[in-house]
Coordinates of C-alpha atoms and ligand atoms in Angstrom, one line a residue:
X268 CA 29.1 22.2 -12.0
X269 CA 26.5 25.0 -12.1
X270 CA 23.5 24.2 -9.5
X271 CA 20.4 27.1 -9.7
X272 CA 20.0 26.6 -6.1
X273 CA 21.3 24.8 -3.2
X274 CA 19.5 22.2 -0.5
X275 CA 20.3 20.5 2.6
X276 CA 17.7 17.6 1.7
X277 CA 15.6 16.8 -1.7
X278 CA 12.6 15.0 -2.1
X279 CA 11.6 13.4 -5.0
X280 CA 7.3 12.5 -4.7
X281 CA 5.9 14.1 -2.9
X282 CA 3.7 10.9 -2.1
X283 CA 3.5 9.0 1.6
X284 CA 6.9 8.6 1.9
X285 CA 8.4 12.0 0.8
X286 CA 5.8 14.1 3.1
X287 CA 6.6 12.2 5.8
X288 CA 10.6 12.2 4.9
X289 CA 10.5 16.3 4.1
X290 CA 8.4 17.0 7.6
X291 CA 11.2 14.6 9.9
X292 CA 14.1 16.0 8.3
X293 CA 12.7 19.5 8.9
X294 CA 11.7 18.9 12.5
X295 CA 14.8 17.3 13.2
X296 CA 16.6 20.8 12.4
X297 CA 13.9 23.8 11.5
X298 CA 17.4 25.5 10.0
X299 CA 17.8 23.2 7.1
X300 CA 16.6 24.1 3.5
X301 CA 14.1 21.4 2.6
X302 CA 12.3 20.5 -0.7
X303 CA 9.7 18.5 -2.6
X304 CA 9.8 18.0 -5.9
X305 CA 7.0 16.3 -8.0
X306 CA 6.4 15.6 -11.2
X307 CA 2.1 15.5 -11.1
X308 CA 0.3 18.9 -10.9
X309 CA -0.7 18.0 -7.6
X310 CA -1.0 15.5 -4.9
X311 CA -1.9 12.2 -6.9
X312 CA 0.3 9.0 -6.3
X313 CA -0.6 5.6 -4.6
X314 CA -1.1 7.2 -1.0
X315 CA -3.8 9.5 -2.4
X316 CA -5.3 6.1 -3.5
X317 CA -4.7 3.9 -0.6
X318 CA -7.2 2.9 2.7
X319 CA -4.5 5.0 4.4
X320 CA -3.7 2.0 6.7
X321 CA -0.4 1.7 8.8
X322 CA 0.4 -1.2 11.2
X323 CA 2.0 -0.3 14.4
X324 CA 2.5 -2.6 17.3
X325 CA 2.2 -1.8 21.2
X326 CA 0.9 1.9 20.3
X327 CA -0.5 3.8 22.7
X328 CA -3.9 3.7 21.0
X329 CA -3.8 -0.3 21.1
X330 CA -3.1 0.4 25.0
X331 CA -6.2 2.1 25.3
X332 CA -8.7 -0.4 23.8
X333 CA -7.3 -3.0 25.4
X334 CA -5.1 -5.0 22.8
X335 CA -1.8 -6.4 24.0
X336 CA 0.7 -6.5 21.1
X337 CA 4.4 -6.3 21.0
X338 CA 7.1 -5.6 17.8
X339 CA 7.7 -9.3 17.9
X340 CA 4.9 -10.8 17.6
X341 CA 4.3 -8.0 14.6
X342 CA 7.5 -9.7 13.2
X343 CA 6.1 -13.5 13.5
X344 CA 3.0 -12.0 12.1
X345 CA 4.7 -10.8 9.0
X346 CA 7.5 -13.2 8.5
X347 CA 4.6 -16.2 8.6
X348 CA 3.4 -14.6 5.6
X349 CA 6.6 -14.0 3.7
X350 CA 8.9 -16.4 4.4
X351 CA 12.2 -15.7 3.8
X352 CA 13.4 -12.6 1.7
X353 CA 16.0 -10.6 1.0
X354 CA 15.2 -7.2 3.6
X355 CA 13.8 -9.2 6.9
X356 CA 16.4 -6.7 8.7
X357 CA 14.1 -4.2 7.7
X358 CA 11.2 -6.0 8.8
X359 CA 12.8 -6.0 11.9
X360 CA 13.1 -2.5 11.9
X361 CA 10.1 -1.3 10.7
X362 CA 7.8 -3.3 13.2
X363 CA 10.6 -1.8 16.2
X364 CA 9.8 1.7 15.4
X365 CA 6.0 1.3 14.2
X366 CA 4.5 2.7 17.5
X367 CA 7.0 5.7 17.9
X368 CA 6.4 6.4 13.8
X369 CA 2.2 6.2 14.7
X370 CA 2.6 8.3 17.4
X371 CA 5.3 10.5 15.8
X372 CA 2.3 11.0 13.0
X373 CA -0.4 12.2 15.1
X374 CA 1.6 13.9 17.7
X375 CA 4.1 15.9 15.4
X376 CA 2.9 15.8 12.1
X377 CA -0.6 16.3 13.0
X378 CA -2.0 13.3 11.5
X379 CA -5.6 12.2 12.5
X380 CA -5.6 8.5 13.2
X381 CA -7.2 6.0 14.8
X382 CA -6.6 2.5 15.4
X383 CA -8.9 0.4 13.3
X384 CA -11.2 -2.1 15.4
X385 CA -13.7 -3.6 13.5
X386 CA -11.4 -5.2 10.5
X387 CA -7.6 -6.4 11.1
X388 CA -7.0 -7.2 7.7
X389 CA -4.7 -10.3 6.0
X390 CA -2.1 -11.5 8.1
X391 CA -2.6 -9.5 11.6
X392 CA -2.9 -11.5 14.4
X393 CA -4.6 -8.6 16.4
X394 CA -6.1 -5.6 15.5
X395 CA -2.9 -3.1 14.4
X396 CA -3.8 -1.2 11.4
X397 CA -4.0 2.6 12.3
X398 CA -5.6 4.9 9.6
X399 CA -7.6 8.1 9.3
X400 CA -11.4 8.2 10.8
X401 CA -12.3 8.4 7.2
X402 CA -9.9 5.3 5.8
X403 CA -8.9 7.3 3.0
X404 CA -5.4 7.7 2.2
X405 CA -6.2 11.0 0.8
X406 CA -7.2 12.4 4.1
X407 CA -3.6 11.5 5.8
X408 CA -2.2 13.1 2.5
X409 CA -4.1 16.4 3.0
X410 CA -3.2 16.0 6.9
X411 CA 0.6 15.7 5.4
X412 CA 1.0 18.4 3.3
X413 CA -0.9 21.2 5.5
X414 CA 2.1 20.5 8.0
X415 CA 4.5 20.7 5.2
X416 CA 3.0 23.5 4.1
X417 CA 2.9 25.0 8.1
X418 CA 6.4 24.1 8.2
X419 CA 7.3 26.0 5.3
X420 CA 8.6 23.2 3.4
X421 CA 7.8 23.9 -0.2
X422 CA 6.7 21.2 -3.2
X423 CA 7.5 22.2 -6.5
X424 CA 4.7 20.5 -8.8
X425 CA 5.6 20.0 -12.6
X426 CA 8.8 19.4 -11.9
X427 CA 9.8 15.8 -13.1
X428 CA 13.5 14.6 -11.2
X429 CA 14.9 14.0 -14.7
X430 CA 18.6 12.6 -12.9
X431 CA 21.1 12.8 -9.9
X432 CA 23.9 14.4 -9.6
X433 CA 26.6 13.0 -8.7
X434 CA 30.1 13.8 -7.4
X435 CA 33.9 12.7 -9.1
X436 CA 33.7 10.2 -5.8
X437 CA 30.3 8.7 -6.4
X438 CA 28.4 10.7 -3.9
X439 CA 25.1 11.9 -5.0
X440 CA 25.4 16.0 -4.4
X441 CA 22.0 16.9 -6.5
X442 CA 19.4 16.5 -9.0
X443 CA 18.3 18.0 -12.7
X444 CA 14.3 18.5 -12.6
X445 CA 12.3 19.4 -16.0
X446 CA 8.7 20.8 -16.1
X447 CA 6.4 20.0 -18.3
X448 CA 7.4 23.0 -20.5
X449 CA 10.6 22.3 -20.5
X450 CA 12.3 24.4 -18.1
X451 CA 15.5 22.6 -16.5
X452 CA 16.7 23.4 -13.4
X453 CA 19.7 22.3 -11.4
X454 CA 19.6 21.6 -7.5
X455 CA 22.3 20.9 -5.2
X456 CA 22.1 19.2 -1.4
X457 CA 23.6 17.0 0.9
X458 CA 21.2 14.8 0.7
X459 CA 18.5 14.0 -1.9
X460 CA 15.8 11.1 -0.8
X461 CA 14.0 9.2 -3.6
X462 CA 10.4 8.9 -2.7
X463 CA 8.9 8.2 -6.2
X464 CA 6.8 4.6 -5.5
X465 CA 7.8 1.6 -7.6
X466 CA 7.1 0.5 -11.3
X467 CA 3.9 -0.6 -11.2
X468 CA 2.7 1.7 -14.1
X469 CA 5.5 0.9 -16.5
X470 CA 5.1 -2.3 -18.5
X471 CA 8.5 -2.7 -19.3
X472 CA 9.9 -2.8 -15.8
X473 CA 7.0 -5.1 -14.9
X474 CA 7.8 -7.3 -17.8
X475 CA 11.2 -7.8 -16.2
X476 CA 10.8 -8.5 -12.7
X477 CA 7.0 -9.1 -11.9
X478 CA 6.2 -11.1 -15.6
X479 CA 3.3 -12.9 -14.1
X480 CA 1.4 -9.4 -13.5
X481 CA 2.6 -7.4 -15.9
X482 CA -0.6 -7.7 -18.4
X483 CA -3.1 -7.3 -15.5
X484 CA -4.7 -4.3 -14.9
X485 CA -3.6 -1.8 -12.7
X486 CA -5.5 -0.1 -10.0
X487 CA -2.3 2.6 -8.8
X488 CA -1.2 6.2 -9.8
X489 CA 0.4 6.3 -13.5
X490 CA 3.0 8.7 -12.0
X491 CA 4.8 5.0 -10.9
X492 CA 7.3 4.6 -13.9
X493 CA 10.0 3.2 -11.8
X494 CA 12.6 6.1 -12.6
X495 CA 14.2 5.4 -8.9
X496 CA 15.2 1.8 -9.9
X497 CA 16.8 3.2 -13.0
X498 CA 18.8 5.3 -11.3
X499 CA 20.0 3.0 -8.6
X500 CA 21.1 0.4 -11.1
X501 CA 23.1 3.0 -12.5
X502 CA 25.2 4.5 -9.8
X503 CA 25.8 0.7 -8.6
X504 CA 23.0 0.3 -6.2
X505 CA 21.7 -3.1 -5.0
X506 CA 18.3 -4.0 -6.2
X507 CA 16.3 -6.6 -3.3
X508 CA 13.0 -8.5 -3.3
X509 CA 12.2 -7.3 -6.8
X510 CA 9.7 -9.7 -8.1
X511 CA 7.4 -9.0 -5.0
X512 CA 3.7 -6.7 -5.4
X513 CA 0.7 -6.0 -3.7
X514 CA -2.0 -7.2 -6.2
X515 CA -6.1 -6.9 -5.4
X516 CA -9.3 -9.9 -5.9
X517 CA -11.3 -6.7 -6.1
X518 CA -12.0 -3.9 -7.5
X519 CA -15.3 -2.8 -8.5
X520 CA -16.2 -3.2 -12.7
X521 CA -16.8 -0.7 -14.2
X522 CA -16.7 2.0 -11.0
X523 CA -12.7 1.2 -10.7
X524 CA -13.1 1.5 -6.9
X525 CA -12.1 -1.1 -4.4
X526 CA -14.1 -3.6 -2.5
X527 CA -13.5 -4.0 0.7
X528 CA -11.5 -7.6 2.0
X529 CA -14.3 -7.1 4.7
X530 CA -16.5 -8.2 2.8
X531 CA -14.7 -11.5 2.6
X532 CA -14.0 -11.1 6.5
X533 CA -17.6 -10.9 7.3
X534 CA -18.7 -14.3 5.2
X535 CA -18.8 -13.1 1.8
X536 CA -17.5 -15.5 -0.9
X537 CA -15.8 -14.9 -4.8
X538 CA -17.3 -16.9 -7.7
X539 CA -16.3 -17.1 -11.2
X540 CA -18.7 -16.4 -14.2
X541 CA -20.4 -20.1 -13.9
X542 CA -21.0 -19.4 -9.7
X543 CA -18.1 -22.0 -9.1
X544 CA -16.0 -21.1 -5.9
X545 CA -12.1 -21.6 -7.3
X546 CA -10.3 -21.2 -3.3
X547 CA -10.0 -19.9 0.2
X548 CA -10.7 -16.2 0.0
X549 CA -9.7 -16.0 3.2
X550 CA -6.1 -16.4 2.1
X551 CA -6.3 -13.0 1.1
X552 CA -7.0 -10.1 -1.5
X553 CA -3.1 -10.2 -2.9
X554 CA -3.1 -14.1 -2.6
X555 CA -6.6 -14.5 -4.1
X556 CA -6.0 -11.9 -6.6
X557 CA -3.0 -14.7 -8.1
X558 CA -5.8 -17.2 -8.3
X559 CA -8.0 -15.4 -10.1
X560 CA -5.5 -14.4 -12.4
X561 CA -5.6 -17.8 -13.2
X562 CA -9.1 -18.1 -14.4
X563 CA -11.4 -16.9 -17.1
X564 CA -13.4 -13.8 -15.5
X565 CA -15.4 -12.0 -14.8
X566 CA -15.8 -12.7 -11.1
X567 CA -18.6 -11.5 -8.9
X568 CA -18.0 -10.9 -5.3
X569 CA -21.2 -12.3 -2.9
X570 CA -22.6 -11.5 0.5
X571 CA -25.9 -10.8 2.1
X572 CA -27.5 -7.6 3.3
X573 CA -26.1 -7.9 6.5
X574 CA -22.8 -8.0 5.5
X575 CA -23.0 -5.4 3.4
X576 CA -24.3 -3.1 5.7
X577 CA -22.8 -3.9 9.0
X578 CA -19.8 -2.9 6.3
X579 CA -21.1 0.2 4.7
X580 CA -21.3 1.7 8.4
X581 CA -17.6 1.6 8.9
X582 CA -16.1 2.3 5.6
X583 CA -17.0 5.4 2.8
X584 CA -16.0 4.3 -0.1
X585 CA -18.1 1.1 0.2
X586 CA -21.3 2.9 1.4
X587 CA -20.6 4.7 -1.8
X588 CA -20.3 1.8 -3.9
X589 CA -23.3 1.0 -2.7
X590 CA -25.0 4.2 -3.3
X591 CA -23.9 4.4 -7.0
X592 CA -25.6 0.9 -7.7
X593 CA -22.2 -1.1 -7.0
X594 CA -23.7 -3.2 -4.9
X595 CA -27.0 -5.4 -6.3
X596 CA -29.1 -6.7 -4.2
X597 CA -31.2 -9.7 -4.9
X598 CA -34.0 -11.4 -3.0
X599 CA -34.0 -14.9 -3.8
X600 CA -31.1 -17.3 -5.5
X601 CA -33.1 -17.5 -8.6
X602 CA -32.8 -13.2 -8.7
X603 CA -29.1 -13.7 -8.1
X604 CA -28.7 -16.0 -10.6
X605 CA -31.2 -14.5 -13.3
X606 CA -29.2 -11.3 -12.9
X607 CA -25.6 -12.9 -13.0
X608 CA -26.6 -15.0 -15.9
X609 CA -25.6 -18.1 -13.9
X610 CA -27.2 -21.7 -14.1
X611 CA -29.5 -21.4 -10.8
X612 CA -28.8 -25.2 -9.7
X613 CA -25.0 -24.5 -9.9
X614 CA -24.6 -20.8 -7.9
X615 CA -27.5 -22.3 -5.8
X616 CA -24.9 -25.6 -4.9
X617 CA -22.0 -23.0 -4.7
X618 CA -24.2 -20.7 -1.8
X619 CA -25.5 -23.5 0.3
X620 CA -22.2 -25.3 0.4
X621 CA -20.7 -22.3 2.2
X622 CA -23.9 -21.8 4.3
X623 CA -23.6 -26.1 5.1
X624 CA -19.7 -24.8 5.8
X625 CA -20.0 -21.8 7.8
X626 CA -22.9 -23.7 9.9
X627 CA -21.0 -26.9 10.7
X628 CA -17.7 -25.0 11.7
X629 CA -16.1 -27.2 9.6
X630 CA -13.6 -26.6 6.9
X631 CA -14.7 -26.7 3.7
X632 CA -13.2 -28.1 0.3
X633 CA -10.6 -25.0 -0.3
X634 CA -9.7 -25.2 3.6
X635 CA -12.0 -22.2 4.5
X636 CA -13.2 -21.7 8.1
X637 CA -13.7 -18.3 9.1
X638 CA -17.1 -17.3 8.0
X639 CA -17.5 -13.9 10.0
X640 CA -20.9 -13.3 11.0
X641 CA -21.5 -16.9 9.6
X642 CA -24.0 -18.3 6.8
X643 CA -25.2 -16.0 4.3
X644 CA -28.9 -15.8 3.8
X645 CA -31.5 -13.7 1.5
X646 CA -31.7 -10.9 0.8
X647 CA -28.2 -11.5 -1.3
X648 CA -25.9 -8.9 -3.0
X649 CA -23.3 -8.8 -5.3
X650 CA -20.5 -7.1 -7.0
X651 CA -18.7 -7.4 -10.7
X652 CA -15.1 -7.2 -9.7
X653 CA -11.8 -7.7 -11.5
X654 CA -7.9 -8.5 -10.1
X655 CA -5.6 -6.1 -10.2
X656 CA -2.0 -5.4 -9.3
X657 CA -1.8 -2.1 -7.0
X658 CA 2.1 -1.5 -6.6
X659 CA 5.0 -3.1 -7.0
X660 CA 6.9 -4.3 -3.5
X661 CA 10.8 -4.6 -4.8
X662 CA 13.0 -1.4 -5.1
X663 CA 16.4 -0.5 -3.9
X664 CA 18.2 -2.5 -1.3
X665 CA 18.4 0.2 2.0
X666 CA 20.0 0.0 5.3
X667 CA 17.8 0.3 8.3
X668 CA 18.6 4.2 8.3
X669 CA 17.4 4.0 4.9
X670 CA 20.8 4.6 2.9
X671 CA 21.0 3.3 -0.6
X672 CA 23.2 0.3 -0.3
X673 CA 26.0 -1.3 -3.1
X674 CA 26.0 -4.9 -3.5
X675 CA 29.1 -4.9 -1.1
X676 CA 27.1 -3.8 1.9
X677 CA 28.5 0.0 1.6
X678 CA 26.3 3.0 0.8
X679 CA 26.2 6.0 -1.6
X680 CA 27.1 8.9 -0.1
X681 CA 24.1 11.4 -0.2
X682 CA 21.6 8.7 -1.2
X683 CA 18.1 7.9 0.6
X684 CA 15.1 5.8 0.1
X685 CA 11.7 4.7 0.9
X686 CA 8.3 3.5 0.0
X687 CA 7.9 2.3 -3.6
X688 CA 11.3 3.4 -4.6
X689 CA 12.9 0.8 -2.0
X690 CA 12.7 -2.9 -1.4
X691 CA 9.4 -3.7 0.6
X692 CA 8.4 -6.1 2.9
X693 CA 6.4 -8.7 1.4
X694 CA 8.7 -11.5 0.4
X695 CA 10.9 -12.5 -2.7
X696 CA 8.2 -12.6 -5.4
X697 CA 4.4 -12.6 -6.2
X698 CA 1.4 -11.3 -4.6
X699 CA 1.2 -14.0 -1.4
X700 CA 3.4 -12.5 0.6
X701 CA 1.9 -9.2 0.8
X702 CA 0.3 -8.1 4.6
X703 CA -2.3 -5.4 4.9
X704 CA -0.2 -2.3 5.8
X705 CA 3.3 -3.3 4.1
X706 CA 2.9 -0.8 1.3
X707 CA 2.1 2.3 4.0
X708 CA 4.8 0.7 6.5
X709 CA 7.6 1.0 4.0
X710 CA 6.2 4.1 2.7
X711 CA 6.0 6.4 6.0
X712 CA 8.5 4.5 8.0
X713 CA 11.4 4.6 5.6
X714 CA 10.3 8.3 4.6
X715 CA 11.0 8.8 8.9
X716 CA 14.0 7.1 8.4
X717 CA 15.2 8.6 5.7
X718 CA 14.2 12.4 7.1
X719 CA 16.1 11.8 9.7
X720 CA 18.7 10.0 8.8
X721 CA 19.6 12.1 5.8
X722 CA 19.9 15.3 8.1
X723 CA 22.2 13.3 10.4
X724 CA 24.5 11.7 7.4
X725 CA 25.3 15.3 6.4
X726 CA 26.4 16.2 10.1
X727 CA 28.9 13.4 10.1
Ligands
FAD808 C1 -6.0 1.5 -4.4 C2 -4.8 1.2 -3.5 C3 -5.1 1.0 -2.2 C4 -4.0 0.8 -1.3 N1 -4.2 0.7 0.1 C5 -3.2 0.5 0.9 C6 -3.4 0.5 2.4 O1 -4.5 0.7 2.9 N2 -2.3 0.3 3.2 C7 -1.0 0.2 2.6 O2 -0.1 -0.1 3.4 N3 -0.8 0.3 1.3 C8 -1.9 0.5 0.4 N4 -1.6 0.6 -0.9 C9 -0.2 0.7 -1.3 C10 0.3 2.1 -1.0 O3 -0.6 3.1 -1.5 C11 1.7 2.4 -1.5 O4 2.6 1.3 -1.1 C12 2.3 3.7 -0.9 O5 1.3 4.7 -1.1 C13 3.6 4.1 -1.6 O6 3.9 5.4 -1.1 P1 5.0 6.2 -1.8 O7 5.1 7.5 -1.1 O8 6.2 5.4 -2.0 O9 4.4 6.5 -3.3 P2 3.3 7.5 -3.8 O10 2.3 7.8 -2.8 O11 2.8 7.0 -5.1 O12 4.1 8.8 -4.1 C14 5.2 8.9 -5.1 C15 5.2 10.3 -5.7 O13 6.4 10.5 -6.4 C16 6.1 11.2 -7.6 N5 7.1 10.9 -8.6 C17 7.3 9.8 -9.3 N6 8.4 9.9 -10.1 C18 8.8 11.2 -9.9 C19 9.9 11.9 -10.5 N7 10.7 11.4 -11.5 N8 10.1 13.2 -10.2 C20 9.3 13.8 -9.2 N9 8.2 13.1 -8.6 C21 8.0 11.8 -9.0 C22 4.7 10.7 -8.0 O14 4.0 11.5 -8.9 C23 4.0 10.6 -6.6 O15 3.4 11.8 -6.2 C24 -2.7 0.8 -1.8 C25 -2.4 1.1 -3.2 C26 -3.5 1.3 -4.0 C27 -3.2 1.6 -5.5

């Protein structure tokens, strides 16, 4: 076999995962030859699109404001939500080394993060989510590749990971890449990680394992075709949790940008186009997202001034919803519903029996009883928003080093995997199961894994 160059370790995406897989491999042996390849012209996948928000437990940032947390209650926290599934070894895992990966972040990859303190988000039990000052994934991206870039580690953009390589005994010893001008290029290494997010952009897969999402919209990168799974499958790998995803209640119409869950955590409520409630929003913006997908939209999310601004303060891209006319405020429930269209007596029933709800303390009808900063009250605001699915959660079944495993338990030489490419976190199937943070969790932790695992594997 002819190879153009040779590797110690390959990336494919260079997304959340395959930064953070390319920097711990290199830092793990600065003599090793490592690579990125990526098939966008630039940095553009899910992570560039994400709130950039990682759960850790017992970090040294909890420490400091006070919270006590510990990898096991992470783990009760995140298996109360999912229930049984096929990966909880990796839950396991993943919640054991979340406070060395946080630190490992800002301390060696030069990552700025801070622990989050005024939201925890569905399914925490105390605050844990750890993201940029700015809550954009974007910025923890940028933060990524300058240290890639500082560690001479180099991404070739254009250049699509067409196949694998792979050796007379099964091991995988390479990869073909084609650019967009058709240029092919063949690339040996030990060791050649697949960081190329799930199949949440290709109807086909979706069709297959996710059916009940697959005509939704989607809110993630288009660069997420799924090619990892179809390699897997056909070198023999074992597929896990593959009917799982991370759908959202809301994102903005027409803007296409997210509204905050805090929103919803502050006393906010969703209403469907007659101003009837339809659940618990407090089960969550995956969860909820499923119920809505049940009903005729459009939906409108509503809150009150305060909520909306005590939210604006802490987050961007909501103050910048709200600056772009997002966010429409109303004075009275007869503006609300004049403006939405909406019976007045019916959205007017819907508002005070949340107000009569969030007063009382006591449940209401859907089983809701965490108002926030309690009853909502004039002036009112609102937002259009639609469900949407965000990224698939199932992948290839890995070991906790990250190996790509067979359905006999053994692995294939030379083959590594993380984020989207790899089974998640979030249970068997659906959009319940999902906790704030398993999409980044899988993403940057199996990427350390992986980095370091695949520099190891070539050693042995
Ligand atoms: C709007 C939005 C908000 C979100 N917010 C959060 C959050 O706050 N917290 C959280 O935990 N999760 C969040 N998620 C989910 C999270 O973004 C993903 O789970 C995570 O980013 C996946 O990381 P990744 O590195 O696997 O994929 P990506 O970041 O998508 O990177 C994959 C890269 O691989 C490249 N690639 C694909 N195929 C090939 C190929 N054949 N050859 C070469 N390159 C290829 C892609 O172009 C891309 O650059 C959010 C998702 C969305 C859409």
């Amino acid at each position: 076999m002819h190879f153009d160059a040779e590797f110690d370790v390959l990336v494919v995406g260079a997304g959340g995962c395959g930064l953070t897989a390319a920097i711990a491999a290199k830092s793990s042996d600065q003599k090793i030859q490592v690579a990125i390849l990526e098939k966008t012209n630039r940095l553009m996948g899910n992570t560039m699109l994400s709130s950039g928000s990682i759960p850790a437990a017992n970090t040294r940032f909890q420490r400091a404001a006070g919270i006590q947390d510990s990898p096991e209650a992470m783990i009760d926290d995140l298996n109360h939500i999912t229930g049984e599934h096929d990966v909880t070894d990796i839950t396991h895992k993943l919640a054991f080394i979340s406070a060395e990966l946080i630190e490992w972040l800002v301390d060696v990859a030069n990552v700025d993060m801070t622990l989050v303190e005024t939201y925890k988000h569905i399914g925490h039990s105390v605050h844990r989510l750890h993201s940029p000052p700015s809550r954009r994934g974007a910025d923890l991206m940028h933060d990524l590749s300058r240290t890639a870039d500082s560690m001479e580690i180099p991404i070739a953009y254009g250049n699509a990971v067409t196949e694998l390589v792979v050796s007379a005994e099964g091991a995988v010893t390479g990869l073909v890449t084609k650019t967009i001008d058709g240029r092919v290029t063949t690339l040996s290494a030990k060791s050649v990680i697949l960081a190329t997010n799930g199949f949440g952009a290709n109807r086909e897969l979706l069709s297959q394992f996710c059916p009940s999402i697959s005509h939704a919209n989607y809110g993630g990168s288009p660069s997420s075709q799924g090619e990892a799974i179809t390699w897997g499958v056909g070198l023999g790998a074992a597929l896990a949790n593959m009917g799982a995803y991370q759908a959202h209640a809301s994102l903005a119409e027409p803007h296409g940008s997210l509204v905050t869950w805090t929103i919803i955590e502050k006393g906010g409520i969703i209403v469907d186009s007659r101003g009837c409630r339809f659940g618990n929003e407090t089960i969550g913006y995956s969860a909820f997202a499923e119920l809505e997908l049940e009903q005729q939209g459009p939906f409108y999310m509503i809150a009150d001034s305060k909520v909306r601004d005590v939210t604006a303060n802490g987050q961007p891209e909501y103050a910048e919803l709200c600056n772009t006319g997002g966010v429409v405020q109303c004075h009275t429930l007869g503006e609300l519903a004049s403006h939405l269209e909406m019976n007045e007596n019916i959205i007017s029933q819907t508002i005070n029996e949340a107000v009569f709800s969030a007063s009382s303390g006591q449940p209401d009808k859907f089983g809701r009883s965490n108002w926030g900063l309690g009853p909502l009250s004039a002036p009112f605001c609102f937002t259009r928003i639609t469900p949407a699915l965000f990224h698939t959660q199932g992948g290839l079944h890995v070991d906790d080093q990250a190996r790509v495993l067979r359905p006999d338990g053994s692995h294939i030489k030379g083959l590594f995997a993380g984020g989207g490419a790899a089974a998640g976190i979030s249970g068997l199937k659906g959009g319940a199961g999902y906790v704030s943070g398993n999409g980044l969790l899988t993403a940057l932790g199996l990427g350390y894994l992986a980095g370091k695992s695949s520099v190891t594997d070539f050693y042995e």
